[in-house]
């Protein structure tokens, strides 16, 4: 067998040591689907080569016994977290409907004999379903109806004025194409012989 140059033998020995080290690291690294030391952390590599957390599950510190779930964006901003003190959602903060006037004289209203829009709002779509509750009233001796449109499409039933509109249902359209886009919610009413009033009191998105 011909004699190999000494530098080639040295290189082969170095390659063997590196392969052994890599094999050992792969076989001893904790599985990605198991919690190690109270935490499961998936990490991403930044452009500068450093790492930052993407998902953290487990205890937030050695002194914390309650589990925590945190999700981070590409800039290490915490965009989702649960409340480890009482349970529930800590971040993001979700907008709540403010208290509304209970004097029906100041509610959105109409005397139109045909359906007319009396209230409107714009909201981003995050969930495929929505719940909306609207109080409706009618002046003495009058009758009427109230309905809701989402992006111009009927949402839920048309109710007789004086009844509470309370509907949970799928939003019109495909959530995959409309996710994050702004939807238009409108309350329409019509009256006969007086005035019809409507006041939204509850509105939130929900899952299927």
PDB file of C-alpha atoms in Angstrom:
ATOM      1  CA  UNK A   1       0.000   0.000   0.000  1.00  0.00           C
ATOM      2  CA  UNK A   2       1.509   3.363  -0.982  1.00  0.00           C
ATOM      3  CA  UNK A   3       2.571   5.670   1.832  1.00  0.00           C
ATOM      4  CA  UNK A   4       0.069   8.548   2.335  1.00  0.00           C
ATOM      5  CA  UNK A   5       1.400  12.022   2.968  1.00  0.00           C
ATOM      6  CA  UNK A   6       1.432  12.896   6.660  1.00  0.00           C
ATOM      7  CA  UNK A   7      -0.797  15.969   6.234  1.00  0.00           C
ATOM      8  CA  UNK A   8      -3.519  13.849   4.601  1.00  0.00           C
ATOM      9  CA  UNK A   9      -3.489  11.391   7.541  1.00  0.00           C
ATOM     10  CA  UNK A  10      -3.770  14.284   9.955  1.00  0.00           C
ATOM     11  CA  UNK A  11      -6.724  15.665   8.011  1.00  0.00           C
ATOM     12  CA  UNK A  12      -8.453  12.271   8.008  1.00  0.00           C
ATOM     13  CA  UNK A  13      -7.997  12.022  11.772  1.00  0.00           C
ATOM     14  CA  UNK A  14      -9.448  15.511  12.235  1.00  0.00           C
ATOM     15  CA  UNK A  15     -12.453  14.641  10.060  1.00  0.00           C
ATOM     16  CA  UNK A  16     -13.047  11.479  12.075  1.00  0.00           C
ATOM     17  CA  UNK A  17     -12.993  13.437  15.347  1.00  0.00           C
ATOM     18  CA  UNK A  18     -15.435  16.010  13.968  1.00  0.00           C
ATOM     19  CA  UNK A  19     -17.829  13.315  12.689  1.00  0.00           C
ATOM     20  CA  UNK A  20     -17.735  11.613  16.091  1.00  0.00           C
ATOM     21  CA  UNK A  21     -18.453  14.928  17.845  1.00  0.00           C
ATOM     22  CA  UNK A  22     -21.367  15.708  15.536  1.00  0.00           C
ATOM     23  CA  UNK A  23     -22.813  12.236  16.026  1.00  0.00           C
ATOM     24  CA  UNK A  24     -22.565  12.580  19.796  1.00  0.00           C
ATOM     25  CA  UNK A  25     -24.258  16.031  19.728  1.00  0.00           C
ATOM     26  CA  UNK A  26     -27.141  14.791  17.599  1.00  0.00           C
ATOM     27  CA  UNK A  27     -27.748  11.775  19.780  1.00  0.00           C
ATOM     28  CA  UNK A  28     -27.566  13.654  23.092  1.00  0.00           C
ATOM     29  CA  UNK A  29     -29.605  16.775  22.166  1.00  0.00           C
ATOM     30  CA  UNK A  30     -33.006  16.782  23.959  1.00  0.00           C
ATOM     31  CA  UNK A  31     -35.868  15.870  21.613  1.00  0.00           C
ATOM     32  CA  UNK A  32     -37.803  18.854  20.301  1.00  0.00           C
ATOM     33  CA  UNK A  33     -41.082  17.357  21.506  1.00  0.00           C
ATOM     34  CA  UNK A  34     -40.011  16.979  25.141  1.00  0.00           C
ATOM     35  CA  UNK A  35     -39.704  19.498  27.952  1.00  0.00           C
ATOM     36  CA  UNK A  36     -36.175  19.895  29.321  1.00  0.00           C
ATOM     37  CA  UNK A  37     -35.502  21.683  32.628  1.00  0.00           C
ATOM     38  CA  UNK A  38     -39.109  22.852  32.829  1.00  0.00           C
ATOM     39  CA  UNK A  39     -39.099  24.574  29.426  1.00  0.00           C
ATOM     40  CA  UNK A  40     -39.683  23.779  25.786  1.00  0.00           C
ATOM     41  CA  UNK A  41     -38.107  26.568  23.745  1.00  0.00           C
ATOM     42  CA  UNK A  42     -37.996  26.621  19.954  1.00  0.00           C
ATOM     43  CA  UNK A  43     -35.294  29.014  18.779  1.00  0.00           C
ATOM     44  CA  UNK A  44     -34.658  30.740  15.483  1.00  0.00           C
ATOM     45  CA  UNK A  45     -31.410  32.054  14.042  1.00  0.00           C
ATOM     46  CA  UNK A  46     -31.113  35.807  13.488  1.00  0.00           C
ATOM     47  CA  UNK A  47     -29.394  37.360  10.504  1.00  0.00           C
ATOM     48  CA  UNK A  48     -26.350  38.013  12.706  1.00  0.00           C
ATOM     49  CA  UNK A  49     -26.106  34.362  13.663  1.00  0.00           C
ATOM     50  CA  UNK A  50     -27.451  34.698  17.204  1.00  0.00           C
ATOM     51  CA  UNK A  51     -30.541  32.937  18.439  1.00  0.00           C
ATOM     52  CA  UNK A  52     -33.803  34.245  19.884  1.00  0.00           C
ATOM     53  CA  UNK A  53     -36.842  32.446  21.293  1.00  0.00           C
ATOM     54  CA  UNK A  54     -39.920  31.851  19.170  1.00  0.00           C
ATOM     55  CA  UNK A  55     -42.013  29.704  21.494  1.00  0.00           C
ATOM     56  CA  UNK A  56     -41.538  29.150  25.205  1.00  0.00           C
ATOM     57  CA  UNK A  57     -43.498  26.615  27.216  1.00  0.00           C
ATOM     58  CA  UNK A  58     -42.860  25.686  30.811  1.00  0.00           C
ATOM     59  CA  UNK A  59     -41.830  27.562  33.930  1.00  0.00           C
ATOM     60  CA  UNK A  60     -40.788  31.182  33.426  1.00  0.00           C
ATOM     61  CA  UNK A  61     -38.234  30.926  36.252  1.00  0.00           C
ATOM     62  CA  UNK A  62     -37.059  28.322  38.760  1.00  0.00           C
ATOM     63  CA  UNK A  63     -39.315  29.930  41.372  1.00  0.00           C
ATOM     64  CA  UNK A  64     -42.430  29.802  39.175  1.00  0.00           C
ATOM     65  CA  UNK A  65     -44.484  26.656  39.521  1.00  0.00           C
ATOM     66  CA  UNK A  66     -47.247  27.624  37.094  1.00  0.00           C
ATOM     67  CA  UNK A  67     -46.656  26.847  33.413  1.00  0.00           C
ATOM     68  CA  UNK A  68     -46.312  29.694  30.950  1.00  0.00           C
ATOM     69  CA  UNK A  69     -46.823  29.941  27.198  1.00  0.00           C
ATOM     70  CA  UNK A  70     -45.175  32.744  25.241  1.00  0.00           C
ATOM     71  CA  UNK A  71     -44.851  33.382  21.502  1.00  0.00           C
ATOM     72  CA  UNK A  72     -42.374  35.898  20.060  1.00  0.00           C
ATOM     73  CA  UNK A  73     -42.210  37.579  16.663  1.00  0.00           C
ATOM     74  CA  UNK A  74     -39.146  37.982  14.470  1.00  0.00           C
ATOM     75  CA  UNK A  75     -37.988  40.963  16.546  1.00  0.00           C
ATOM     76  CA  UNK A  76     -38.265  39.154  19.893  1.00  0.00           C
ATOM     77  CA  UNK A  77     -41.446  41.029  20.800  1.00  0.00           C
ATOM     78  CA  UNK A  78     -43.755  38.979  23.000  1.00  0.00           C
ATOM     79  CA  UNK A  79     -46.963  38.868  20.964  1.00  0.00           C
ATOM     80  CA  UNK A  80     -48.813  36.174  22.938  1.00  0.00           C
ATOM     81  CA  UNK A  81     -48.693  35.145  26.581  1.00  0.00           C
ATOM     82  CA  UNK A  82     -50.968  33.582  29.142  1.00  0.00           C
ATOM     83  CA  UNK A  83     -51.533  35.072  32.588  1.00  0.00           C
ATOM     84  CA  UNK A  84     -49.600  32.874  35.016  1.00  0.00           C
ATOM     85  CA  UNK A  85     -51.117  34.605  38.049  1.00  0.00           C
ATOM     86  CA  UNK A  86     -54.785  33.850  37.463  1.00  0.00           C
ATOM     87  CA  UNK A  87     -54.976  32.035  34.126  1.00  0.00           C
ATOM     88  CA  UNK A  88     -56.442  33.409  30.932  1.00  0.00           C
ATOM     89  CA  UNK A  89     -54.862  35.683  28.357  1.00  0.00           C
ATOM     90  CA  UNK A  90     -52.162  38.181  29.301  1.00  0.00           C
ATOM     91  CA  UNK A  91     -51.146  39.436  25.863  1.00  0.00           C
ATOM     92  CA  UNK A  92     -52.435  40.673  23.488  1.00  0.00           C
ATOM     93  CA  UNK A  93     -54.928  42.980  25.142  1.00  0.00           C
ATOM     94  CA  UNK A  94     -58.231  42.754  23.304  1.00  0.00           C
ATOM     95  CA  UNK A  95     -60.534  45.668  22.700  1.00  0.00           C
ATOM     96  CA  UNK A  96     -63.751  45.635  24.720  1.00  0.00           C
ATOM     97  CA  UNK A  97     -67.046  47.295  23.869  1.00  0.00           C
ATOM     98  CA  UNK A  98     -67.412  50.447  25.978  1.00  0.00           C
ATOM     99  CA  UNK A  99     -70.533  51.082  28.089  1.00  0.00           C
ATOM    100  CA  UNK A 100     -73.332  52.440  25.914  1.00  0.00           C
ATOM    101  CA  UNK A 101     -76.177  54.863  26.539  1.00  0.00           C
ATOM    102  CA  UNK A 102     -79.284  53.208  27.962  1.00  0.00           C
ATOM    103  CA  UNK A 103     -81.584  56.060  26.967  1.00  0.00           C
ATOM    104  CA  UNK A 104     -83.241  54.806  23.799  1.00  0.00           C
ATOM    105  CA  UNK A 105     -83.910  58.351  22.651  1.00  0.00           C
ATOM    106  CA  UNK A 106     -80.174  58.646  21.999  1.00  0.00           C
ATOM    107  CA  UNK A 107     -79.805  55.251  20.316  1.00  0.00           C
ATOM    108  CA  UNK A 108     -79.364  54.903  16.552  1.00  0.00           C
ATOM    109  CA  UNK A 109     -82.897  55.053  15.177  1.00  0.00           C
ATOM    110  CA  UNK A 110     -85.064  55.495  12.101  1.00  0.00           C
ATOM    111  CA  UNK A 111     -88.614  56.354  11.091  1.00  0.00           C
ATOM    112  CA  UNK A 112     -88.068  55.069   7.555  1.00  0.00           C
ATOM    113  CA  UNK A 113     -90.741  52.756   6.179  1.00  0.00           C
ATOM    114  CA  UNK A 114     -88.013  50.808   4.333  1.00  0.00           C
ATOM    115  CA  UNK A 115     -84.763  49.399   5.679  1.00  0.00           C
ATOM    116  CA  UNK A 116     -82.200  52.110   6.385  1.00  0.00           C
ATOM    117  CA  UNK A 117     -78.694  51.839   7.861  1.00  0.00           C
ATOM    118  CA  UNK A 118     -78.625  53.382  11.337  1.00  0.00           C
ATOM    119  CA  UNK A 119     -75.234  52.185  12.670  1.00  0.00           C
ATOM    120  CA  UNK A 120     -71.933  51.048  11.165  1.00  0.00           C
ATOM    121  CA  UNK A 121     -68.521  49.836  12.314  1.00  0.00           C
ATOM    122  CA  UNK A 122     -65.313  48.491  10.776  1.00  0.00           C
ATOM    123  CA  UNK A 123     -63.358  45.624  12.318  1.00  0.00           C
ATOM    124  CA  UNK A 124     -60.482  43.340  11.292  1.00  0.00           C
ATOM    125  CA  UNK A 125     -61.327  39.662  10.898  1.00  0.00           C
ATOM    126  CA  UNK A 126     -59.352  37.367  13.221  1.00  0.00           C
ATOM    127  CA  UNK A 127     -61.878  34.579  13.855  1.00  0.00           C
ATOM    128  CA  UNK A 128     -64.261  32.766  11.501  1.00  0.00           C
ATOM    129  CA  UNK A 129     -67.337  33.435  13.642  1.00  0.00           C
ATOM    130  CA  UNK A 130     -68.812  36.431  15.436  1.00  0.00           C
ATOM    131  CA  UNK A 131     -71.346  36.995  18.182  1.00  0.00           C
ATOM    132  CA  UNK A 132     -73.384  40.194  18.103  1.00  0.00           C
ATOM    133  CA  UNK A 133     -76.090  41.279  20.532  1.00  0.00           C
ATOM    134  CA  UNK A 134     -78.270  44.316  19.829  1.00  0.00           C
ATOM    135  CA  UNK A 135     -81.007  45.732  22.016  1.00  0.00           C
ATOM    136  CA  UNK A 136     -83.953  46.974  19.967  1.00  0.00           C
ATOM    137  CA  UNK A 137     -86.928  49.095  21.003  1.00  0.00           C
ATOM    138  CA  UNK A 138     -89.888  50.745  19.318  1.00  0.00           C
ATOM    139  CA  UNK A 139     -91.892  53.851  20.124  1.00  0.00           C
ATOM    140  CA  UNK A 140     -95.436  53.501  21.466  1.00  0.00           C
ATOM    141  CA  UNK A 141     -97.875  52.251  18.848  1.00  0.00           C
ATOM    142  CA  UNK A 142     -95.186  51.622  16.229  1.00  0.00           C
ATOM    143  CA  UNK A 143     -93.837  48.406  14.725  1.00  0.00           C
ATOM    144  CA  UNK A 144     -90.674  47.611  12.843  1.00  0.00           C
ATOM    145  CA  UNK A 145     -87.797  45.282  12.112  1.00  0.00           C
ATOM    146  CA  UNK A 146     -84.028  45.193  12.642  1.00  0.00           C
ATOM    147  CA  UNK A 147     -81.367  43.235  10.757  1.00  0.00           C
ATOM    148  CA  UNK A 148     -77.574  43.087  10.489  1.00  0.00           C
ATOM    149  CA  UNK A 149     -75.374  43.037   7.391  1.00  0.00           C
ATOM    150  CA  UNK A 150     -71.704  42.034   7.300  1.00  0.00           C
ATOM    151  CA  UNK A 151     -69.927  43.139   4.144  1.00  0.00           C
ATOM    152  CA  UNK A 152     -73.346  43.621   2.593  1.00  0.00           C
ATOM    153  CA  UNK A 153     -74.502  40.077   3.393  1.00  0.00           C
ATOM    154  CA  UNK A 154     -77.233  39.178   5.919  1.00  0.00           C
ATOM    155  CA  UNK A 155     -75.841  38.071   9.265  1.00  0.00           C
ATOM    156  CA  UNK A 156     -78.348  36.270  11.430  1.00  0.00           C
ATOM    157  CA  UNK A 157     -82.124  36.714  11.532  1.00  0.00           C
ATOM    158  CA  UNK A 158     -84.281  39.771  11.016  1.00  0.00           C
ATOM    159  CA  UNK A 159     -85.952  40.470  14.366  1.00  0.00           C
ATOM    160  CA  UNK A 160     -89.126  42.294  15.263  1.00  0.00           C
ATOM    161  CA  UNK A 161     -88.344  45.632  16.874  1.00  0.00           C
ATOM    162  CA  UNK A 162     -88.621  45.306  20.637  1.00  0.00           C
ATOM    163  CA  UNK A 163     -86.877  41.929  20.675  1.00  0.00           C
ATOM    164  CA  UNK A 164     -83.165  41.416  21.404  1.00  0.00           C
ATOM    165  CA  UNK A 165     -81.052  40.471  18.410  1.00  0.00           C
ATOM    166  CA  UNK A 166     -78.496  37.891  19.590  1.00  0.00           C
ATOM    167  CA  UNK A 167     -76.714  35.838  16.947  1.00  0.00           C
ATOM    168  CA  UNK A 168     -73.513  33.805  16.730  1.00  0.00           C
ATOM    169  CA  UNK A 169     -72.563  32.621  13.260  1.00  0.00           C
ATOM    170  CA  UNK A 170     -69.948  32.264  10.559  1.00  0.00           C
ATOM    171  CA  UNK A 171     -68.864  35.476   8.884  1.00  0.00           C
ATOM    172  CA  UNK A 172     -69.597  35.610   5.151  1.00  0.00           C
ATOM    173  CA  UNK A 173     -66.787  34.616   2.832  1.00  0.00           C
ATOM    174  CA  UNK A 174     -63.717  32.417   3.215  1.00  0.00           C
ATOM    175  CA  UNK A 175     -61.679  33.072   6.375  1.00  0.00           C
ATOM    176  CA  UNK A 176     -58.530  31.997   4.515  1.00  0.00           C
ATOM    177  CA  UNK A 177     -58.836  34.879   2.050  1.00  0.00           C
ATOM    178  CA  UNK A 178     -60.384  37.435   4.424  1.00  0.00           C
ATOM    179  CA  UNK A 179     -58.192  36.863   7.493  1.00  0.00           C
ATOM    180  CA  UNK A 180     -56.863  40.180   8.793  1.00  0.00           C
ATOM    181  CA  UNK A 181     -58.908  42.216   6.337  1.00  0.00           C
ATOM    182  CA  UNK A 182     -61.454  44.784   7.488  1.00  0.00           C
ATOM    183  CA  UNK A 183     -65.134  43.847   7.523  1.00  0.00           C
ATOM    184  CA  UNK A 184     -68.065  46.264   7.592  1.00  0.00           C
ATOM    185  CA  UNK A 185     -70.838  45.636  10.115  1.00  0.00           C
ATOM    186  CA  UNK A 186     -74.112  47.516   9.633  1.00  0.00           C
ATOM    187  CA  UNK A 187     -77.378  47.652  11.538  1.00  0.00           C
ATOM    188  CA  UNK A 188     -80.432  48.315   9.385  1.00  0.00           C
ATOM    189  CA  UNK A 189     -83.934  49.062  10.644  1.00  0.00           C
ATOM    190  CA  UNK A 190     -87.358  50.008   9.360  1.00  0.00           C
ATOM    191  CA  UNK A 191     -90.389  51.444  11.168  1.00  0.00           C
ATOM    192  CA  UNK A 192     -94.120  51.757  10.685  1.00  0.00           C
ATOM    193  CA  UNK A 193     -96.103  54.375  12.607  1.00  0.00           C
ATOM    194  CA  UNK A 194     -93.219  55.599  14.748  1.00  0.00           C
ATOM    195  CA  UNK A 195     -89.538  55.063  15.507  1.00  0.00           C
ATOM    196  CA  UNK A 196     -87.353  51.968  15.793  1.00  0.00           C
ATOM    197  CA  UNK A 197     -84.210  52.067  17.961  1.00  0.00           C
ATOM    198  CA  UNK A 198     -81.200  49.727  18.084  1.00  0.00           C
ATOM    199  CA  UNK A 199     -78.132  49.662  20.323  1.00  0.00           C
ATOM    200  CA  UNK A 200     -75.226  47.139  20.050  1.00  0.00           C
ATOM    201  CA  UNK A 201     -74.210  45.874  23.497  1.00  0.00           C
ATOM    202  CA  UNK A 202     -72.011  42.833  22.775  1.00  0.00           C
ATOM    203  CA  UNK A 203     -69.703  41.934  19.899  1.00  0.00           C
ATOM    204  CA  UNK A 204     -66.743  39.558  19.688  1.00  0.00           C
ATOM    205  CA  UNK A 205     -65.089  37.040  17.398  1.00  0.00           C
ATOM    206  CA  UNK A 206     -65.011  33.346  18.212  1.00  0.00           C
ATOM    207  CA  UNK A 207     -63.848  30.022  16.847  1.00  0.00           C
ATOM    208  CA  UNK A 208     -65.889  27.474  14.908  1.00  0.00           C
TER     209      UNK A 208
END
